XYZ file of C-alpha atoms in Angstrom:
51
model
C -11.835 12.180 7.966
C -14.696 10.307 6.380
C -15.400 6.631 6.850
C -14.305 5.953 3.259
C -10.989 7.749 3.826
C -10.396 5.811 7.023
C -11.139 2.532 5.251
C -8.786 3.427 2.383
C -6.018 4.371 4.818
C -6.360 1.138 6.786
C -6.414 -0.911 3.589
C -3.323 0.914 2.338
C -1.371 0.318 5.560
C -2.385 -3.338 5.600
C -1.296 -3.769 1.978
C 2.080 -2.140 2.717
C 2.650 -4.575 5.560
C 1.769 -7.481 3.279
C 4.161 -6.185 0.604
C 6.975 -5.960 3.142
C 6.376 -9.574 4.205
C 6.352 -10.780 0.595
C 9.668 -9.036 -0.088
C 11.184 -10.517 3.091
C 10.078 -13.977 2.026
C 11.624 -13.452 -1.397
C 8.314 -13.728 -3.238
C 8.527 -10.177 -4.646
C 11.459 -8.165 -5.872
C 12.079 -4.601 -4.708
C 11.034 -3.360 -8.156
C 7.743 -5.252 -7.970
C 7.148 -3.825 -4.502
C 7.733 -0.299 -5.788
C 5.343 -0.731 -8.723
C 2.685 -2.303 -6.499
C 2.978 0.499 -3.933
C 2.551 3.114 -6.676
C -0.556 1.321 -7.918
C -1.984 1.160 -4.387
C -1.333 4.874 -3.911
C -3.075 5.600 -7.199
C -6.110 3.459 -6.410
C -6.578 4.201 -2.717
C -5.260 7.772 -2.569
C -4.243 7.568 1.079
C -4.663 10.741 3.105
C -2.197 9.570 5.753
C 1.446 9.111 4.976
C 2.625 6.386 7.318
C 5.675 5.061 5.556
């Protein structure tokens, strides 16, 4: 795994945790979370699937 891939994976996991907190707090709907996760997957192209 390259340094760039590792960075992307860590950023992706961190963003997923942030999304989960925002949904718990009621600041995002489940639909918004789904769309945001898809956009993150598209942009970061994670090589690890930790969900």
